[in-house]
Coordinates of C-alpha atoms in Angstrom, one line a residue:
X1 CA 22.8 -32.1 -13.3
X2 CA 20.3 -31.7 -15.8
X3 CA 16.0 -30.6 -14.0
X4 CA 12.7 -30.0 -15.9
X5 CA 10.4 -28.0 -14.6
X6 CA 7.0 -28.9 -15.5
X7 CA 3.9 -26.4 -15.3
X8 CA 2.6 -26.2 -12.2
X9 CA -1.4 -26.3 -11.1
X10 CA -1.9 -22.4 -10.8
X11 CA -5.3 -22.5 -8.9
X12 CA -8.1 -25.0 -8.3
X13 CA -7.2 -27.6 -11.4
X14 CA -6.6 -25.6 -14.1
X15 CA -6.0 -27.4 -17.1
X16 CA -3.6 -25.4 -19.0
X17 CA -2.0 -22.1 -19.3
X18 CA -1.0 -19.6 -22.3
X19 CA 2.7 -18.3 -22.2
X20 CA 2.8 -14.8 -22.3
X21 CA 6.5 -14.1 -22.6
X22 CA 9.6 -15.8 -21.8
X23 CA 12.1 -13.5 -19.2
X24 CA 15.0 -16.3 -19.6
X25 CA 16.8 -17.1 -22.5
X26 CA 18.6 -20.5 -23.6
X27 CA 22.4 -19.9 -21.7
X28 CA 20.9 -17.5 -19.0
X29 CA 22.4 -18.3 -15.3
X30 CA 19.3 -17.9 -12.9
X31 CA 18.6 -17.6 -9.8
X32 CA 16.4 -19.4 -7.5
X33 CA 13.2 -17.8 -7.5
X34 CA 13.9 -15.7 -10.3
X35 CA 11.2 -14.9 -12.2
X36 CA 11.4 -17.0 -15.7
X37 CA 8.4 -16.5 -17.3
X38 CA 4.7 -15.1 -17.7
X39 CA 1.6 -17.2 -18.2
X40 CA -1.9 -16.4 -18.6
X41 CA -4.8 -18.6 -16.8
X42 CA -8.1 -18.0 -16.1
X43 CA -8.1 -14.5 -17.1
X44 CA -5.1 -13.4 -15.0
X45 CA -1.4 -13.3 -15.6
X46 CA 1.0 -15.2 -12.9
X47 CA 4.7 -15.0 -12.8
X48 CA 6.6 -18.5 -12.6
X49 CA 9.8 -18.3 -10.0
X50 CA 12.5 -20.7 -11.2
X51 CA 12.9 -23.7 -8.3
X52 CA 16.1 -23.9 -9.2
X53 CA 19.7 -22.4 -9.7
X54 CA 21.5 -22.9 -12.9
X55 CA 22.3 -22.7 -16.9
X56 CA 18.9 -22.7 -19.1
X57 CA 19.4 -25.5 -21.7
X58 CA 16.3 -25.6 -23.5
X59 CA 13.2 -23.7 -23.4
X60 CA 9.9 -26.2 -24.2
X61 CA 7.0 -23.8 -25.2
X62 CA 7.6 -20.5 -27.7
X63 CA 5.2 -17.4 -26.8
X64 CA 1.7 -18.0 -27.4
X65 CA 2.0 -21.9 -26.4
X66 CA -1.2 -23.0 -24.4
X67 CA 0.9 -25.5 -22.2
X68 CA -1.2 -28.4 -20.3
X69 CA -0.1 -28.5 -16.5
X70 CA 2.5 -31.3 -15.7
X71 CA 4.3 -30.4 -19.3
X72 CA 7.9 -29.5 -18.7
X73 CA 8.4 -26.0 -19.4
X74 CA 11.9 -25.3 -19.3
X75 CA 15.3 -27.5 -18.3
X76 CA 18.4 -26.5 -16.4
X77 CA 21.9 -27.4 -15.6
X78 CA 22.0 -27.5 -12.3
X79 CA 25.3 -28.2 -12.2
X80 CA 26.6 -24.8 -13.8
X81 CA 25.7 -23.1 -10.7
X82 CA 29.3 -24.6 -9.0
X83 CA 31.1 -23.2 -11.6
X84 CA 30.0 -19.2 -11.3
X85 CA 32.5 -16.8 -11.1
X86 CA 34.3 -16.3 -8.2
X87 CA 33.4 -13.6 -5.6
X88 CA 35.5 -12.3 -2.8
X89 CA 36.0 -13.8 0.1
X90 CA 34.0 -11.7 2.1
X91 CA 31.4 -12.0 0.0
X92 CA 31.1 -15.7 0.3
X93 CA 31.2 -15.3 4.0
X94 CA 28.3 -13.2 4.0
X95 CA 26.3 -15.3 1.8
X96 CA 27.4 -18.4 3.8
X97 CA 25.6 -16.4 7.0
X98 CA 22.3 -16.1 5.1
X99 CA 19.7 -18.7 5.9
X100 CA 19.1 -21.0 3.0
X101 CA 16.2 -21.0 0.8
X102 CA 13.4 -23.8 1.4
X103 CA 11.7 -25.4 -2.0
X104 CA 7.5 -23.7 -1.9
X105 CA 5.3 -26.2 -2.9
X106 CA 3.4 -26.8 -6.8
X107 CA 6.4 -26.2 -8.1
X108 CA 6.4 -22.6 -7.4
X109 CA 10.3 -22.7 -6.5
X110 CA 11.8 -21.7 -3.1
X111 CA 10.4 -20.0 -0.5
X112 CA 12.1 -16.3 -0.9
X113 CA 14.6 -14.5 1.8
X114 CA 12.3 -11.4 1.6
X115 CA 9.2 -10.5 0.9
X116 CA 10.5 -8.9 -2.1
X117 CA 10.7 -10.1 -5.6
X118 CA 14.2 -11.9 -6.6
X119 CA 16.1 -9.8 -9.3
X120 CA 15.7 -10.8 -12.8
X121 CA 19.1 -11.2 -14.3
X122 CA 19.6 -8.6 -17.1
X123 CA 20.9 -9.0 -20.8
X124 CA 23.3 -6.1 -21.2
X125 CA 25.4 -6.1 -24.8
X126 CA 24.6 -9.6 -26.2
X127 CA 25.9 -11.2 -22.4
X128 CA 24.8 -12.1 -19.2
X129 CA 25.2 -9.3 -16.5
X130 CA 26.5 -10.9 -13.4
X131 CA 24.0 -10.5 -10.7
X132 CA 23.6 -11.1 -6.6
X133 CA 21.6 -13.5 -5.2
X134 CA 20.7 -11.0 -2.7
X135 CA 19.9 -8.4 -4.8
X136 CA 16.2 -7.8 -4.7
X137 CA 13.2 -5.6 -7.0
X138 CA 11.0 -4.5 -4.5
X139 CA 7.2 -4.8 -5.2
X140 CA 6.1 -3.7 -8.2
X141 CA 3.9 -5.0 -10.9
X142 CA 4.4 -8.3 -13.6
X143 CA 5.6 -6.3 -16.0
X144 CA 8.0 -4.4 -14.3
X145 CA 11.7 -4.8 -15.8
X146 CA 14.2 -5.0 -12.5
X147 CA 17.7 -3.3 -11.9
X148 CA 20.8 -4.1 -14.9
X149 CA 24.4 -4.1 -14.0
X150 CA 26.6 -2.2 -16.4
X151 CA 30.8 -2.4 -15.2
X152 CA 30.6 -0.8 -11.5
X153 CA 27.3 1.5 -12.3
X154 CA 23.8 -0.5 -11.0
X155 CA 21.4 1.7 -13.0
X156 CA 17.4 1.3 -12.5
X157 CA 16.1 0.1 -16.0
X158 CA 12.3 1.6 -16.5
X159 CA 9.9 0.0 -15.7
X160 CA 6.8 -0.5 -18.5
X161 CA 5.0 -3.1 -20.2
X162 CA 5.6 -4.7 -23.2
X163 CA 3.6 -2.9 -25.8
X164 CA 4.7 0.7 -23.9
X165 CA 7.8 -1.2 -24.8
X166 CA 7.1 -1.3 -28.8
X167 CA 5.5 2.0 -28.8
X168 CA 8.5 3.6 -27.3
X169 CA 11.0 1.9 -29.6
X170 CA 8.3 2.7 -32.7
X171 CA 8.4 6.4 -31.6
X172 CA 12.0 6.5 -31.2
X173 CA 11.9 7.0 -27.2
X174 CA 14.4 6.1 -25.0
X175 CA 12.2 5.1 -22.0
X176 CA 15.1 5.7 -19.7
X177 CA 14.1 9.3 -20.1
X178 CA 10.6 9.4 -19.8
X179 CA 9.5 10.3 -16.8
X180 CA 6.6 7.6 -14.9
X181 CA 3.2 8.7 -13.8
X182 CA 1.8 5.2 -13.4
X183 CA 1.5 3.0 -10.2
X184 CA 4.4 1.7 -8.7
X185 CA 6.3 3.6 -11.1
X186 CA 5.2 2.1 -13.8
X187 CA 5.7 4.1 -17.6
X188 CA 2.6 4.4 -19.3
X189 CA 1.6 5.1 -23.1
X190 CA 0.3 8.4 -22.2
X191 CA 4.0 8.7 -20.8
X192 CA 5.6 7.9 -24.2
X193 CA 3.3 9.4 -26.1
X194 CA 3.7 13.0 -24.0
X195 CA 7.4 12.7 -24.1
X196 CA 7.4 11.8 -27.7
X197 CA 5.0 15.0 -28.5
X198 CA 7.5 17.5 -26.3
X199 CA 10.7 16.7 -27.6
X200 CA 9.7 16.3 -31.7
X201 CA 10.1 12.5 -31.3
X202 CA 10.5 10.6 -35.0
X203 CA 9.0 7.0 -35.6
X204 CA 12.1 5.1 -36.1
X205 CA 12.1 2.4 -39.4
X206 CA 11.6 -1.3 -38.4
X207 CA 11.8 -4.7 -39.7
X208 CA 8.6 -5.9 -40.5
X209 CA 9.5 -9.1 -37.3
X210 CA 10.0 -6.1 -35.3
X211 CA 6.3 -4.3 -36.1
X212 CA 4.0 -7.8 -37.0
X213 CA 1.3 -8.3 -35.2
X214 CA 0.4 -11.7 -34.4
X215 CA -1.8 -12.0 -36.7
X216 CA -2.7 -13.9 -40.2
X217 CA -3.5 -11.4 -42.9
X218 CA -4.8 -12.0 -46.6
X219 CA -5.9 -9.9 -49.2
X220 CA -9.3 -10.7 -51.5
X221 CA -9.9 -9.9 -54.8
X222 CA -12.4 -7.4 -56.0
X223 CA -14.1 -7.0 -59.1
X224 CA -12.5 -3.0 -59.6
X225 CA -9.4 -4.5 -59.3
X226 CA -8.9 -3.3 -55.7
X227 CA -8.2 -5.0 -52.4
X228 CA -9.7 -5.2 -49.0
X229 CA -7.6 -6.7 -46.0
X230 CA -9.0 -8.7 -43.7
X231 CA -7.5 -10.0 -40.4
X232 CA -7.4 -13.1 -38.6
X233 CA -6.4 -13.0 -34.8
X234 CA -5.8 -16.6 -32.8
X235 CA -8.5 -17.3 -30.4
X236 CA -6.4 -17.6 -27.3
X237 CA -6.0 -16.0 -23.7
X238 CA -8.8 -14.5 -22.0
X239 CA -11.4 -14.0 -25.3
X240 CA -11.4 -17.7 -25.6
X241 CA -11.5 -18.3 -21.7
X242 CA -14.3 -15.9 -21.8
X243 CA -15.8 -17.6 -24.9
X244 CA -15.8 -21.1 -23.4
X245 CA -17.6 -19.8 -20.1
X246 CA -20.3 -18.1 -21.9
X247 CA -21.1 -20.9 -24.7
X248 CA -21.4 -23.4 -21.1
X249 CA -22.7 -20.9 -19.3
X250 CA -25.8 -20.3 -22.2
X251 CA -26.2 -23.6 -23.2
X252 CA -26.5 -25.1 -19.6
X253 CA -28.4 -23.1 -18.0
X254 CA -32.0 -22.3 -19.3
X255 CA -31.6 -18.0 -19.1
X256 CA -34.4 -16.1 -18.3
X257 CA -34.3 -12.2 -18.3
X258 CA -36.4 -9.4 -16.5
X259 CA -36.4 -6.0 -16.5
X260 CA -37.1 -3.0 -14.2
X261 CA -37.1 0.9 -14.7
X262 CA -36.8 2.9 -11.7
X263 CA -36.7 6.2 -10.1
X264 CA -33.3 6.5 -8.2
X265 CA -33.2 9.9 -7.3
X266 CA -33.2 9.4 -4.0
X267 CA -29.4 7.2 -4.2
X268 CA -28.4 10.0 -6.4
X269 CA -29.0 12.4 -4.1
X270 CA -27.3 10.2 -1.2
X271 CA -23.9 9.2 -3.3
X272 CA -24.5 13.4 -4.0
X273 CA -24.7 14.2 0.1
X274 CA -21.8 11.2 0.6
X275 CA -19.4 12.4 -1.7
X276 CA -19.5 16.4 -0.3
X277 CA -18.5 14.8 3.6
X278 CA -15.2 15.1 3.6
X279 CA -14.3 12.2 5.3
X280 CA -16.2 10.0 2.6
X281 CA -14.4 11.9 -0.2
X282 CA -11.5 9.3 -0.9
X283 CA -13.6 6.5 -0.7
X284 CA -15.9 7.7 -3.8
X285 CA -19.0 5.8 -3.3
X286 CA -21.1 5.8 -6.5
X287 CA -24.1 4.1 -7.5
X288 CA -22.8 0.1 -8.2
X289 CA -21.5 0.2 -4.4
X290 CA -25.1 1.4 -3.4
X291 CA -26.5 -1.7 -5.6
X292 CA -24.1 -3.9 -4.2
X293 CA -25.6 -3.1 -0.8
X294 CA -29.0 -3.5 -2.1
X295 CA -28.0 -7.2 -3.8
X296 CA -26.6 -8.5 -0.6
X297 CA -29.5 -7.3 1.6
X298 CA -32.0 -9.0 -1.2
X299 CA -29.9 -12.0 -1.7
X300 CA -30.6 -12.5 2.2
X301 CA -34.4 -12.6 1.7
X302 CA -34.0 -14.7 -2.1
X303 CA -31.7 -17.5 -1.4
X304 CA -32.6 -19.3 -4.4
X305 CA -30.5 -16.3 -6.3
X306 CA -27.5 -16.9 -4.1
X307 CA -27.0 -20.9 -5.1
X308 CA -25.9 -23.3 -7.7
X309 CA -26.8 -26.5 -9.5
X310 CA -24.6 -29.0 -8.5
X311 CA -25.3 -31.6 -11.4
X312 CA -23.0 -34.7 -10.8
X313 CA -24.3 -34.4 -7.0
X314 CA -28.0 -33.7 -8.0
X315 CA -28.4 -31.4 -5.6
X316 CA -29.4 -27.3 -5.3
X317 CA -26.5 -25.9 -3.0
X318 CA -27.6 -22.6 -1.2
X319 CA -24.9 -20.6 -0.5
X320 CA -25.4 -18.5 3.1
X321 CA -22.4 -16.4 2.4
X322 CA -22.7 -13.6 -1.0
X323 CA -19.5 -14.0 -3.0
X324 CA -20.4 -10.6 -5.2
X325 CA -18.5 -10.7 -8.8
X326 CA -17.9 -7.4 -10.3
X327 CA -17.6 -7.4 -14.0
X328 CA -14.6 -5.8 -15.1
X329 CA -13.9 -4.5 -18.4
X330 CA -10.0 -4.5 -19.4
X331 CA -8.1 -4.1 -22.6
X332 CA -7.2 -8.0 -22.2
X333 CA -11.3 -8.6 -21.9
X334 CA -13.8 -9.2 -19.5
X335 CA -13.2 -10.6 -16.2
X336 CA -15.1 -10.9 -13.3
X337 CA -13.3 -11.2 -9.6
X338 CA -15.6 -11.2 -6.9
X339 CA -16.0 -10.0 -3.2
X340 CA -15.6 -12.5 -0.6
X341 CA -18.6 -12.3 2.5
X342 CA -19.7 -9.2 0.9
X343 CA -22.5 -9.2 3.1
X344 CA -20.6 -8.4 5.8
X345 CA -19.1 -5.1 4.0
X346 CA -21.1 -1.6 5.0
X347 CA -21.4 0.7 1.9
X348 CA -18.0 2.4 2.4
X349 CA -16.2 -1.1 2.5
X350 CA -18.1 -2.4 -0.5
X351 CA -16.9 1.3 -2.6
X352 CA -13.2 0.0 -1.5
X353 CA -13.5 -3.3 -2.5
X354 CA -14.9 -2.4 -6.1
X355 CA -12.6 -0.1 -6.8
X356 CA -9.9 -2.4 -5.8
X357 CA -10.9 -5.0 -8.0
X358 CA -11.6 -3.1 -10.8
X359 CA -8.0 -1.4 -10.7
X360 CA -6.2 -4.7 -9.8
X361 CA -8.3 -6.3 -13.2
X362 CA -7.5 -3.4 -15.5
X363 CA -3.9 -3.8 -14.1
X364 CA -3.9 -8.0 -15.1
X365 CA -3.2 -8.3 -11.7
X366 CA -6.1 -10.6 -10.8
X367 CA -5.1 -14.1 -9.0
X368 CA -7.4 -17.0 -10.9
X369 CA -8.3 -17.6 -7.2
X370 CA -10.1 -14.1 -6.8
X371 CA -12.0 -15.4 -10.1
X372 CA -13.2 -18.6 -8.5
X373 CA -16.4 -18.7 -6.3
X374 CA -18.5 -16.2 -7.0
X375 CA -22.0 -16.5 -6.2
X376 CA -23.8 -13.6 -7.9
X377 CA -22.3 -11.2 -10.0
X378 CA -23.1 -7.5 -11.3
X379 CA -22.4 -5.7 -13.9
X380 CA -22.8 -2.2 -14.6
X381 CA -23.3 -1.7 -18.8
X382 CA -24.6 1.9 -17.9
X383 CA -20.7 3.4 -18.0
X384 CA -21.1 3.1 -21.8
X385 CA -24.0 5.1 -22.3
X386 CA -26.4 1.7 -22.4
X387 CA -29.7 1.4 -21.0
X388 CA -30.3 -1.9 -20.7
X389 CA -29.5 -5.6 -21.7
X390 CA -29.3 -9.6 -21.4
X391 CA -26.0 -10.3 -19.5
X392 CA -25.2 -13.9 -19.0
X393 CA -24.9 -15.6 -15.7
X394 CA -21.7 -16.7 -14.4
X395 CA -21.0 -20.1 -14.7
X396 CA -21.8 -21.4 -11.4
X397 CA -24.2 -19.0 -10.2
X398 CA -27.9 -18.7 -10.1
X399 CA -27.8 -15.0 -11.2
X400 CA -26.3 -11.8 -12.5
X401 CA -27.8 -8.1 -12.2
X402 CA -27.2 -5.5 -15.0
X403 CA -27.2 -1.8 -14.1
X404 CA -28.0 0.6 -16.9
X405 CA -27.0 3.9 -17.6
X406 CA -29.0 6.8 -14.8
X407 CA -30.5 9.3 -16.9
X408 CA -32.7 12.6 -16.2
X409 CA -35.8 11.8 -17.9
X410 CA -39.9 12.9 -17.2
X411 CA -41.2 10.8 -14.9
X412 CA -44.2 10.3 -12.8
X413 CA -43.6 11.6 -9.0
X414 CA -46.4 12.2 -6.5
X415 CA -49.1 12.3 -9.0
X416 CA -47.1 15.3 -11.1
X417 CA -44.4 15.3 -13.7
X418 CA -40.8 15.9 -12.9
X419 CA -37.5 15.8 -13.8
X420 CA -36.0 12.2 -12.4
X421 CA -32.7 10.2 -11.9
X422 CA -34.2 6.9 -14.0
X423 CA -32.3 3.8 -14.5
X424 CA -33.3 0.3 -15.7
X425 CA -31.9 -3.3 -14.0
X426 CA -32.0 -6.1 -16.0
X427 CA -32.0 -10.2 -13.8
X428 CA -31.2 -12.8 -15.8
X429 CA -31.2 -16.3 -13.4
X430 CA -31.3 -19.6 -14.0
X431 CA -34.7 -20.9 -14.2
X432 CA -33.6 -24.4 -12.9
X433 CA -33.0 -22.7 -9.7
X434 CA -35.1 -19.5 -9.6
X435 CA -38.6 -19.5 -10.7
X436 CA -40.2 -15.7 -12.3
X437 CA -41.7 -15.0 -9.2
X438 CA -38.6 -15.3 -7.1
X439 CA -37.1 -13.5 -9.7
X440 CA -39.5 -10.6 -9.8
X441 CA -39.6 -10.6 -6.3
X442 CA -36.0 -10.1 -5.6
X443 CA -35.7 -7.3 -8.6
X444 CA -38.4 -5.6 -6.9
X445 CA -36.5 -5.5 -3.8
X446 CA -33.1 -4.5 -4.9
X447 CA -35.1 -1.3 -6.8
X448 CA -37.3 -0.1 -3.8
X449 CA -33.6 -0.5 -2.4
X450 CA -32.1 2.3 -5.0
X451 CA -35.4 4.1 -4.7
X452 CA -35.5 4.6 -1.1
X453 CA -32.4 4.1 0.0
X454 CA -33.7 4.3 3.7
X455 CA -35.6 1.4 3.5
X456 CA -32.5 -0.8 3.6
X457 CA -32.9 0.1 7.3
X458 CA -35.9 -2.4 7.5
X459 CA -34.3 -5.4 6.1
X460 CA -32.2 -7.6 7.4

């Protein structure tokens, strides 16, 4: 029986959704709930179970595709699932014991028998390796590459992303005998790249498919007869997402940015005396945790920077929760999750929940649901050496804080000249919602904040 499987929604009426690679290929037997593919959406990558069991007949959408929800994305023959090999009789009787799987909803396939992932059948030798439903990969990260079946041996295939992938296979590396230093097991560059540099590794010759990148390149003419190249990359994934958001985000709302300098040598000296008790140690509190307190107490006493313009409605919606975005640099581009009831966090569980973020982001682990409902947003430009600048608000919010870089400067201190931690903060709001004053006045109160750290003890 032949089933399409169309794109599902993947969070809060997304529109679309890039495919990053296919895991499937046209004549692979899968599994329900077997991971078939990899698409990108609102800055995150999500893995797409199969809801169904069968023969892959076509694939709809090459790598690269943006793919509108509702599209079909992939067709099966359900029917090829009858005719699988045979198994042995006990076999059948234990998989006749096993509860049966019950469909998820959106199209995200069956609910699975664990709360591990399902295996992801493996291509050994040009075929199909047989696999068991039951067999399971536990936890581990999108671009993990699950267990292979070669004759009686199951051997553990490594586990790494696709460009450590390339880079091995460039350098030569077999990756089964690199050893992993990354989370969850995970091989990293720096994992190639050591084992590569220890064992005299050579750069093995490839086709040119094998080594393009996907991009256009052309060569202009010069008048000394020699050539410059210049390359064209697709606007796709999370630049363009990003792009989109900031081009509605600045032409929407009417930006206005103001700046502070300030004397936090009093916060560095607190992170300093947190840091040195050991039983703070492993939560390493630094300075945006400390101006995340200090946003959350201010937003409490400037509402208008902790709202939105609701435009169809024609109404100002003040928010009386703080959903705090932290921006978060990647190598796929910026994205910005954000804490949920961050005002409820103390210090400690605010350093937790940044780091978290920021690792889960770096790792393109971010849901597009952790990505949706921010209502202010930081973002700390001072980690690459920058002092200060005009960040753009999240669409959606009234207002975004940039920290710059803390530096030991001169500085005026109790009528004398000393050496001081200095750092500037940079508001930008929307002046629908905020006027300068409320502005100012809330700047003003996140700095005496990171000035006097004790006097978050008289707000509330």
């Amino acid at each position: 029986m032949a089933q399409d499987f169309r794109l599902p929604d993947l969070g809060e009426g997304l529109p679309e959704a890039e495919l990053v690679q296919w895991l499937v290929a046209v004549g692979d037997t899968v599994t329900l709930n077997q991971t078939i593919a990899e698409v990108e959406t609102a800055k995150a990558v999500v893995e797409l179970p199969s809801p169904y069991a069968g023969t892959v007949t076509t694939l709809h959408a090459e790598t690269g595709d943006v793919i509108a929800v509702g599209s079909v994305l992939i067709s099966f023959d359900t029917g090829a699932a009858d005719a699988a090999p045979s198994v042995p009789a006990t076999a059948v009787e234990e998989k006749a014991a096993e509860p049966s799987a019950e469909p998820n909803l959106v199209g995200y396939g069956a609910a699975p028998r664990s709360a591990a992932r399902p295996q992801r059948r493996a291509r050994v030798a040009g075929t199909v390796a047989a696999a068991s439903d039951t067999a399971v990969l536990e936890a581990a990260p999108h671009d993990a590459i699950p267990f292979a079946e070669v004759g009686e041996r199951t051997i553990e295939r490594p586990r790494s992303t696709p460009p450590v992938r390339k880079l091995a296979k460039q350098l030569g590396v077999d990756l089964a005998l690199v050893e992993a230093t990354g989370a969850s097991g995970v091989i990293t560059r720096a994992d190639v790249e050591s084992y590569a540099e220890r064992v005299g590794a050579v750069p093995t010759t490839s086709s040119a498919a094998d080594t393009a990148e996907p991009v256009e390149q052309f060569e202009l003419p010069r008048s000394d007869d020699r050539r410059e190249r210049t390359t064209r990359t697709p606007i796709r994934g999370v630049r363009r997402m990003t792009a989109e958001a900031m081009v509605r985000s600045a032409f929407t709302a009417p930006h206005v940015t103001t700046f502070l300098t300030v004397d936090v040598t009093a916060t560095s000296e607190l992170i300093a005396s947190l840091r040195a008790d050991r039983a703070l140690q492993e939560h390493r509190i630094g300075i945006m945790a400390v101006a995340a307190k200090a946003v959350c107490l201010a937003l409490a006493r400037h509402p208008g920077l902790n709202s939105k313009w609701d435009d169809a409605a024609g109404e100002i919606v003040e928010h009386h929760y703080v959903n705090l975005g932290i921006a978060a640099a990647t190598g796929r581009g910026l994205v910005v999750p954000n804490i949920r009831d961050a005002q409820e966090l103390t210090l400690v569980e605010l350093s937790d929940a940044i780091r978290g973020l920021a690792e889960t982001a770096r790792s393109g682990r971010t849901a597009p649901a952790d990505m949706m409902g921010g209502t202010f947003s930081i973002t700390n430009v001072g980690v690459f050496g920058v002092d200060a600048g005009t960040p753009i608000i999240n669409p959606g919010e009234a207002g975004i804080l940039a920290l710059g870089a803390v530096r030991r400067q001169p500085w005026e201190h109790r009528g004398e000249i000393a050496l001081r931690d200095v750092m500037t903060l940079a508001l930008s709001f929307d002046h629908r919602l905020v006027d300068g004053e409320q502005g100012s006045r809330f700047l003003v109160d996140v700095a005496d904040i990171l000035r006097e750290p004790g006097r978050a003890m008289l707000l509330r």
